Amino acid sequence: MTLVCAPVVATSVEEMEQDMAKAKSLGADLVELRLDFLHHFQPDIDLPRLISNRPLPVLVTFRPNWEGGQYQGDDSTRFSALRSAIELGAEYVDIELKVAEKFISTIPDNRPDNFKLIVSSHNYEFTPSSDELSDLVARIQAAGADIVKIATKAIDICDVARMFQVMVHCHAPIIGLVMSERGLMSRILAPKYGGYLTFGKLDAEKESAPGQPTITELLDIYNFRQITADTKVLGLIANPVKQSKSPILHNKCFKAVGFNGVYLPLLTDDLGKFLDTYLSPDYVGFSCSLPHKVTAVRRCNIVHPVALSIGAVNTLIRRPYDGKLVGFNTDYIGSISAIEDGIKGSSSKGDAVSPLAGRLVVVVGAGGAGKAVAFGAREKGARVVVANRTYERAVTLAKELGGHALRLAELATFHPEEGMILANATSLGMYPNVDGTPIPKEALRFYNLVFDAVYAPKVTRLLREAQESGVSTVSGVEMFVRQAMGQFERFTGMDAPESLMREIAMKYT
Ligand code: NAP
């Protein structure tokens, strides 16, 4: 079992005691006492107090500044404190590889049975090659480590693969972590690759190294205790990615249906490199968002025809029998089915002819979402008009669809017929610019239904004004839930737990 270790980086003994208690209440298995963070540290008084009152096993670390820590003094004082920690019963002590032999020569051979020495190496600049990492593991073992610890920095998410490779081949217990947001998967997938422990911080401010998730995120979002070597890996490939609610949504739903998978935020710079690196059959599927949706079309072996015409893939599935990547676009399914259900008295389920057939749909926006809604509407037999801030993009998209293009300003008077549908697929009105709207309120009466792809806030200015004008509305949350349901079903081969998804989307979007 991979342990969850809470780094305790308080500056006073009192606060360290409180943090240890908090770590226990949050579900950590051990705490790392970072003695180098303490102001006015008095080893003879503080160590017995901290160690004898520990509510969890402790790892004692006294990191010098030459290895990225806070301690600026000499090694003999540091070694003496670490020796005291061992004598007082600390379960683990961490010593840096550079001084490991020197330190080990000062401690007795007959250490307590439950004591383990971690010998660590930190690289805050980059992740070395696989050969260099293997060599490092060998040197750490030769130095006398009970547990090997290597922490490096991810410049690119693909750097993490080298750490995983070294971890699975290591015969000794190993902690392998890759720092920074691009290395997050190394921390969450530690159980899959046999990591001895991972660090989970107490809260957002209390990290001891960049990229640590909180204990609550590890346990409640990523279902860390359920991750094993067999766990399937999924995730959202995007940049930026940390604002996404998809990890919460998919992981909670995986847990609810008993699917052995974990869904990660995957901060990715180069989609092709990512897909060429993470080739294992265990990496079964990915969501794909900005800026990779268009590149994804080229990187898939097979692309669903509608995704091909949209020119964007937001879902990649690895076919289990031949490993080929198949690309889909669930944004179009999500938006179109939400609009269909929103058209009064209709349901997209089971009807042979779509309620969109023959309707005039005005799509505002010519980006990824705009294309998904426009091609989806055309697929269902609607006539499509595209309006966009950059008029040339509206013209290009309209040509591809066989429709007309408008300038945004023309929306104020555009009213060729009754019963039109308006779909906003721009970011106008999205948090934090919640006052934005693509069309004057007075023009909304020309429409039967207004859909907004924006889901933060749930009720945008556009939707509010449409409701005030007596027009039916469909929220972006509907699209979000439905595109996620489409992904979930492709990821797991199971029915999506729709009501749970709605509940989570309402809570977190
Ligand atoms: P995108 O590819 O970057 O396209 C952005 C679109 O918004 C372009 O048409 C752009 O016009 C327009 N735009 C941006 N700022 C504008 C402004 N100040 N005034 C007028 N137009 C502006 O983004 P996307 O992926 O299509 O996403 C668009 C929106 O849909 C976002 O709010 C996103 O959150 C939402 N979305 C929702 C879901 C869901 O599940 N509900 C799914 C996907 C997207 P130009 O061409 O002139 O730049």
mmCIF file with all atom_site columns, C-alpha atoms in Angstrom, residues 45-175:
data_model
loop_
_atom_site.group_PDB
_atom_site.id
_atom_site.type_symbol
_atom_site.label_atom_id
_atom_site.label_alt_id
_atom_site.label_comp_id
_atom_site.label_asym_id
_atom_site.label_entity_id
_atom_site.label_seq_id
_atom_site.pdbx_PDB_ins_code
_atom_site.Cartn_x
_atom_site.Cartn_y
_atom_site.Cartn_z
_atom_site.occupancy
_atom_site.B_iso_or_equiv
_atom_site.pdbx_formal_charge
_atom_site.auth_seq_id
_atom_site.auth_comp_id
_atom_site.auth_asym_id
_atom_site.auth_atom_id
_atom_site.pdbx_PDB_model_num
ATOM 1   C CA . ILE A 1 45  ? 13.202 20.495 23.923  1.00 0.00 ? 45  ILE A CA 1
ATOM 2   C CA . ASP A 1 46  ? 11.283 20.488 20.653  1.00 0.00 ? 46  ASP A CA 1
ATOM 3   C CA . LEU A 1 47  ? 12.136 17.011 19.325  1.00 0.00 ? 47  LEU A CA 1
ATOM 4   C CA . PRO A 1 48  ? 11.002 15.038 22.411  1.00 0.00 ? 48  PRO A CA 1
ATOM 5   C CA . ARG A 1 49  ? 7.809  17.103 22.490  1.00 0.00 ? 49  ARG A CA 1
ATOM 6   C CA . LEU A 1 50  ? 7.042  16.595 18.784  1.00 0.00 ? 50  LEU A CA 1
ATOM 7   C CA . ILE A 1 51  ? 7.962  12.932 18.616  1.00 0.00 ? 51  ILE A CA 1
ATOM 8   C CA . SER A 1 52  ? 6.497  11.720 21.904  1.00 0.00 ? 52  SER A CA 1
ATOM 9   C CA . ASN A 1 53  ? 3.150  13.416 21.151  1.00 0.00 ? 53  ASN A CA 1
ATOM 10  C CA . ARG A 1 54  ? 2.934  12.299 17.530  1.00 0.00 ? 54  ARG A CA 1
ATOM 11  C CA . PRO A 1 55  ? -0.521 11.112 16.497  1.00 0.00 ? 55  PRO A CA 1
ATOM 12  C CA . LEU A 1 56  ? 0.902  9.388  13.375  1.00 0.00 ? 56  LEU A CA 1
ATOM 13  C CA . PRO A 1 57  ? 4.247  7.841  12.412  1.00 0.00 ? 57  PRO A CA 1
ATOM 14  C CA . VAL A 1 58  ? 6.796  10.544 11.612  1.00 0.00 ? 58  VAL A CA 1
ATOM 15  C CA . LEU A 1 59  ? 9.373  11.088 8.928   1.00 0.00 ? 59  LEU A CA 1
ATOM 16  C CA . VAL A 1 60  ? 11.930 13.586 10.213  1.00 0.00 ? 60  VAL A CA 1
ATOM 17  C CA . THR A 1 61  ? 13.637 15.766 7.624   1.00 0.00 ? 61  THR A CA 1
ATOM 18  C CA . PHE A 1 62  ? 16.089 18.607 8.254   1.00 0.00 ? 62  PHE A CA 1
ATOM 19  C CA . ARG A 1 63  ? 16.731 19.809 4.730   1.00 0.00 ? 63  ARG A CA 1
ATOM 20  C CA . PRO A 1 64  ? 19.760 22.064 4.122   1.00 0.00 ? 64  PRO A CA 1
ATOM 21  C CA . ASN A 1 65  ? 19.486 24.964 1.695   1.00 0.00 ? 65  ASN A CA 1
ATOM 22  C CA . TRP A 1 66  ? 21.994 23.324 -0.664  1.00 0.00 ? 66  TRP A CA 1
ATOM 23  C CA . GLU A 1 67  ? 19.310 20.644 -1.288  1.00 0.00 ? 67  GLU A CA 1
ATOM 24  C CA . GLY A 1 68  ? 16.359 23.034 -1.543  1.00 0.00 ? 68  GLY A CA 1
ATOM 25  C CA . GLY A 1 69  ? 15.580 23.264 2.199   1.00 0.00 ? 69  GLY A CA 1
ATOM 26  C CA . GLN A 1 70  ? 15.537 26.121 4.691   1.00 0.00 ? 70  GLN A CA 1
ATOM 27  C CA . TYR A 1 71  ? 18.424 25.105 6.982   1.00 0.00 ? 71  TYR A CA 1
ATOM 28  C CA . GLN A 1 72  ? 21.557 27.201 6.651   1.00 0.00 ? 72  GLN A CA 1
ATOM 29  C CA . GLY A 1 73  ? 23.723 25.803 9.437   1.00 0.00 ? 73  GLY A CA 1
ATOM 30  C CA . ASP A 1 74  ? 26.379 23.095 9.605   1.00 0.00 ? 74  ASP A CA 1
ATOM 31  C CA . ASP A 1 75  ? 25.941 19.367 9.152   1.00 0.00 ? 75  ASP A CA 1
ATOM 32  C CA . SER A 1 76  ? 27.056 18.338 12.639  1.00 0.00 ? 76  SER A CA 1
ATOM 33  C CA . THR A 1 77  ? 24.124 20.174 14.309  1.00 0.00 ? 77  THR A CA 1
ATOM 34  C CA . ARG A 1 78  ? 21.760 18.741 11.718  1.00 0.00 ? 78  ARG A CA 1
ATOM 35  C CA . PHE A 1 79  ? 23.095 15.188 12.082  1.00 0.00 ? 79  PHE A CA 1
ATOM 36  C CA . SER A 1 80  ? 22.834 15.438 15.838  1.00 0.00 ? 80  SER A CA 1
ATOM 37  C CA . ALA A 1 81  ? 19.134 16.402 15.636  1.00 0.00 ? 81  ALA A CA 1
ATOM 38  C CA . LEU A 1 82  ? 18.439 13.561 13.202  1.00 0.00 ? 82  LEU A CA 1
ATOM 39  C CA . ARG A 1 83  ? 20.247 11.071 15.476  1.00 0.00 ? 83  ARG A CA 1
ATOM 40  C CA . SER A 1 84  ? 18.104 12.268 18.385  1.00 0.00 ? 84  SER A CA 1
ATOM 41  C CA . ALA A 1 85  ? 14.999 11.736 16.272  1.00 0.00 ? 85  ALA A CA 1
ATOM 42  C CA . ILE A 1 86  ? 16.036 8.103  15.706  1.00 0.00 ? 86  ILE A CA 1
ATOM 43  C CA . GLU A 1 87  ? 16.699 7.617  19.430  1.00 0.00 ? 87  GLU A CA 1
ATOM 44  C CA . LEU A 1 88  ? 13.304 9.146  20.284  1.00 0.00 ? 88  LEU A CA 1
ATOM 45  C CA . GLY A 1 89  ? 11.534 6.600  18.070  1.00 0.00 ? 89  GLY A CA 1
ATOM 46  C CA . ALA A 1 90  ? 10.912 8.414  14.775  1.00 0.00 ? 90  ALA A CA 1
ATOM 47  C CA . GLU A 1 91  ? 9.842  5.825  12.212  1.00 0.00 ? 91  GLU A CA 1
ATOM 48  C CA . TYR A 1 92  ? 11.735 7.448  9.327   1.00 0.00 ? 92  TYR A CA 1
ATOM 49  C CA . VAL A 1 93  ? 14.590 9.885  8.853   1.00 0.00 ? 93  VAL A CA 1
ATOM 50  C CA . ASP A 1 94  ? 15.490 11.468 5.524   1.00 0.00 ? 94  ASP A CA 1
ATOM 51  C CA . ILE A 1 95  ? 19.108 12.162 4.651   1.00 0.00 ? 95  ILE A CA 1
ATOM 52  C CA . GLU A 1 96  ? 20.414 13.620 1.403   1.00 0.00 ? 96  GLU A CA 1
ATOM 53  C CA . LEU A 1 97  ? 22.502 11.345 -0.824  1.00 0.00 ? 97  LEU A CA 1
ATOM 54  C CA . LYS A 1 98  ? 25.382 13.835 -0.891  1.00 0.00 ? 98  LYS A CA 1
ATOM 55  C CA . VAL A 1 99  ? 26.030 13.336 2.838   1.00 0.00 ? 99  VAL A CA 1
ATOM 56  C CA . ALA A 1 100 ? 24.398 9.948  3.386   1.00 0.00 ? 100 ALA A CA 1
ATOM 57  C CA . GLU A 1 101 ? 27.591 7.955  3.966   1.00 0.00 ? 101 GLU A CA 1
ATOM 58  C CA . LYS A 1 102 ? 28.917 10.580 6.364   1.00 0.00 ? 102 LYS A CA 1
ATOM 59  C CA . PHE A 1 103 ? 25.639 10.565 8.323   1.00 0.00 ? 103 PHE A CA 1
ATOM 60  C CA . ILE A 1 104 ? 25.286 6.781  8.346   1.00 0.00 ? 104 ILE A CA 1
ATOM 61  C CA . SER A 1 105 ? 28.815 6.454  9.780   1.00 0.00 ? 105 SER A CA 1
ATOM 62  C CA . THR A 1 106 ? 27.591 8.418  12.829  1.00 0.00 ? 106 THR A CA 1
ATOM 63  C CA . ILE A 1 107 ? 24.528 6.293  13.642  1.00 0.00 ? 107 ILE A CA 1
ATOM 64  C CA . PRO A 1 108 ? 24.551 2.878  15.312  1.00 0.00 ? 108 PRO A CA 1
ATOM 65  C CA . ASP A 1 109 ? 24.069 -0.288 13.212  1.00 0.00 ? 109 ASP A CA 1
ATOM 66  C CA . ASN A 1 110 ? 21.470 -1.666 15.603  1.00 0.00 ? 110 ASN A CA 1
ATOM 67  C CA . ARG A 1 111 ? 18.673 0.720  14.747  1.00 0.00 ? 111 ARG A CA 1
ATOM 68  C CA . PRO A 1 112 ? 15.117 0.035  15.964  1.00 0.00 ? 112 PRO A CA 1
ATOM 69  C CA . ASP A 1 113 ? 13.285 -2.622 13.893  1.00 0.00 ? 113 ASP A CA 1
ATOM 70  C CA . ASN A 1 114 ? 10.566 -0.255 12.782  1.00 0.00 ? 114 ASN A CA 1
ATOM 71  C CA . PHE A 1 115 ? 13.036 2.456  11.717  1.00 0.00 ? 115 PHE A CA 1
ATOM 72  C CA . LYS A 1 116 ? 13.778 3.141  8.060   1.00 0.00 ? 116 LYS A CA 1
ATOM 73  C CA . LEU A 1 117 ? 16.359 5.473  6.577   1.00 0.00 ? 117 LEU A CA 1
ATOM 74  C CA . ILE A 1 118 ? 15.307 7.347  3.461   1.00 0.00 ? 118 ILE A CA 1
ATOM 75  C CA . VAL A 1 119 ? 18.196 8.506  1.300   1.00 0.00 ? 119 VAL A CA 1
ATOM 76  C CA . SER A 1 120 ? 17.051 11.274 -1.000  1.00 0.00 ? 120 SER A CA 1
ATOM 77  C CA . SER A 1 121 ? 18.123 13.161 -4.082  1.00 0.00 ? 121 SER A CA 1
ATOM 78  C CA . HIS A 1 122 ? 16.388 16.288 -5.396  1.00 0.00 ? 122 HIS A CA 1
ATOM 79  C CA . ASN A 1 123 ? 16.724 17.894 -8.789  1.00 0.00 ? 123 ASN A CA 1
ATOM 80  C CA . TYR A 1 124 ? 14.787 21.155 -8.919  1.00 0.00 ? 124 TYR A CA 1
ATOM 81  C CA . GLU A 1 125 ? 15.789 21.885 -12.521 1.00 0.00 ? 125 GLU A CA 1
ATOM 82  C CA . PHE A 1 126 ? 14.775 18.899 -14.665 1.00 0.00 ? 126 PHE A CA 1
ATOM 83  C CA . THR A 1 127 ? 14.316 15.119 -14.855 1.00 0.00 ? 127 THR A CA 1
ATOM 84  C CA . PRO A 1 128 ? 17.458 13.288 -15.988 1.00 0.00 ? 128 PRO A CA 1
ATOM 85  C CA . SER A 1 129 ? 17.499 10.503 -18.580 1.00 0.00 ? 129 SER A CA 1
ATOM 86  C CA . SER A 1 130 ? 16.311 6.992  -17.656 1.00 0.00 ? 130 SER A CA 1
ATOM 87  C CA . ASP A 1 131 ? 19.940 5.780  -17.506 1.00 0.00 ? 131 ASP A CA 1
ATOM 88  C CA . GLU A 1 132 ? 20.904 8.615  -15.190 1.00 0.00 ? 132 GLU A CA 1
ATOM 89  C CA . LEU A 1 133 ? 17.898 7.934  -12.971 1.00 0.00 ? 133 LEU A CA 1
ATOM 90  C CA . SER A 1 134 ? 18.773 4.219  -12.796 1.00 0.00 ? 134 SER A CA 1
ATOM 91  C CA . ASP A 1 135 ? 22.329 5.114  -11.901 1.00 0.00 ? 135 ASP A CA 1
ATOM 92  C CA . LEU A 1 136 ? 21.032 7.420  -9.172  1.00 0.00 ? 136 LEU A CA 1
ATOM 93  C CA . VAL A 1 137 ? 18.878 4.638  -7.718  1.00 0.00 ? 137 VAL A CA 1
ATOM 94  C CA . ALA A 1 138 ? 21.921 2.341  -7.629  1.00 0.00 ? 138 ALA A CA 1
ATOM 95  C CA . ARG A 1 139 ? 24.019 4.990  -5.858  1.00 0.00 ? 139 ARG A CA 1
ATOM 96  C CA . ILE A 1 140 ? 21.291 5.641  -3.289  1.00 0.00 ? 140 ILE A CA 1
ATOM 97  C CA . GLN A 1 141 ? 20.953 1.921  -2.572  1.00 0.00 ? 141 GLN A CA 1
ATOM 98  C CA . ALA A 1 142 ? 24.736 1.541  -2.309  1.00 0.00 ? 142 ALA A CA 1
ATOM 99  C CA . ALA A 1 143 ? 24.832 4.413  0.182   1.00 0.00 ? 143 ALA A CA 1
ATOM 100 C CA . GLY A 1 144 ? 22.752 2.308  2.596   1.00 0.00 ? 144 GLY A CA 1
ATOM 101 C CA . ALA A 1 145 ? 19.164 3.432  2.022   1.00 0.00 ? 145 ALA A CA 1
ATOM 102 C CA . ASP A 1 146 ? 16.258 1.425  3.351   1.00 0.00 ? 146 ASP A CA 1
ATOM 103 C CA . ILE A 1 147 ? 14.063 3.524  1.063   1.00 0.00 ? 147 ILE A CA 1
ATOM 104 C CA . VAL A 1 148 ? 15.182 5.336  -2.095  1.00 0.00 ? 148 VAL A CA 1
ATOM 105 C CA . LYS A 1 149 ? 13.773 8.815  -2.676  1.00 0.00 ? 149 LYS A CA 1
ATOM 106 C CA . ILE A 1 150 ? 14.197 10.673 -5.945  1.00 0.00 ? 150 ILE A CA 1
ATOM 107 C CA . ALA A 1 151 ? 12.438 13.967 -6.661  1.00 0.00 ? 151 ALA A CA 1
ATOM 108 C CA . THR A 1 152 ? 12.948 15.715 -9.984  1.00 0.00 ? 152 THR A CA 1
ATOM 109 C CA . LYS A 1 153 ? 11.193 18.476 -11.874 1.00 0.00 ? 153 LYS A CA 1
ATOM 110 C CA . ALA A 1 154 ? 8.928  18.032 -14.893 1.00 0.00 ? 154 ALA A CA 1
ATOM 111 C CA . ILE A 1 155 ? 9.687  20.468 -17.693 1.00 0.00 ? 155 ILE A CA 1
ATOM 112 C CA . ASP A 1 156 ? 7.237  18.447 -19.762 1.00 0.00 ? 156 ASP A CA 1
ATOM 113 C CA . ILE A 1 157 ? 4.584  15.936 -18.676 1.00 0.00 ? 157 ILE A CA 1
ATOM 114 C CA . CYS A 1 158 ? 6.453  13.232 -20.637 1.00 0.00 ? 158 CYS A CA 1
ATOM 115 C CA . ASP A 1 159 ? 9.353  13.491 -18.141 1.00 0.00 ? 159 ASP A CA 1
ATOM 116 C CA . VAL A 1 160 ? 7.176  11.601 -15.648 1.00 0.00 ? 160 VAL A CA 1
ATOM 117 C CA . ALA A 1 161 ? 7.271  8.450  -17.808 1.00 0.00 ? 161 ALA A CA 1
ATOM 118 C CA . ARG A 1 162 ? 11.006 8.076  -17.069 1.00 0.00 ? 162 ARG A CA 1
ATOM 119 C CA . MET A 1 163 ? 10.331 8.184  -13.336 1.00 0.00 ? 163 MET A CA 1
ATOM 120 C CA . PHE A 1 164 ? 7.625  5.523  -13.685 1.00 0.00 ? 164 PHE A CA 1
ATOM 121 C CA . GLN A 1 165 ? 10.023 3.335  -15.662 1.00 0.00 ? 165 GLN A CA 1
ATOM 122 C CA . VAL A 1 166 ? 12.668 3.558  -12.940 1.00 0.00 ? 166 VAL A CA 1
ATOM 123 C CA . MET A 1 167 ? 10.114 2.918  -10.183 1.00 0.00 ? 167 MET A CA 1
ATOM 124 C CA . VAL A 1 168 ? 8.772  -0.297 -11.687 1.00 0.00 ? 168 VAL A CA 1
ATOM 125 C CA . HIS A 1 169 ? 12.290 -1.670 -12.136 1.00 0.00 ? 169 HIS A CA 1
ATOM 126 C CA . CYS A 1 170 ? 13.550 -0.720 -8.674  1.00 0.00 ? 170 CYS A CA 1
ATOM 127 C CA . HIS A 1 171 ? 13.980 -3.663 -6.276  1.00 0.00 ? 171 HIS A CA 1
ATOM 128 C CA . ALA A 1 172 ? 14.149 -1.495 -3.159  1.00 0.00 ? 172 ALA A CA 1
ATOM 129 C CA . PRO A 1 173 ? 11.212 0.506  -1.757  1.00 0.00 ? 173 PRO A CA 1
ATOM 130 C CA . ILE A 1 174 ? 11.191 3.761  -3.720  1.00 0.00 ? 174 ILE A CA 1
ATOM 131 C CA . ILE A 1 175 ? 9.603  7.190  -3.552  1.00 0.00 ? 175 ILE A CA 1
#
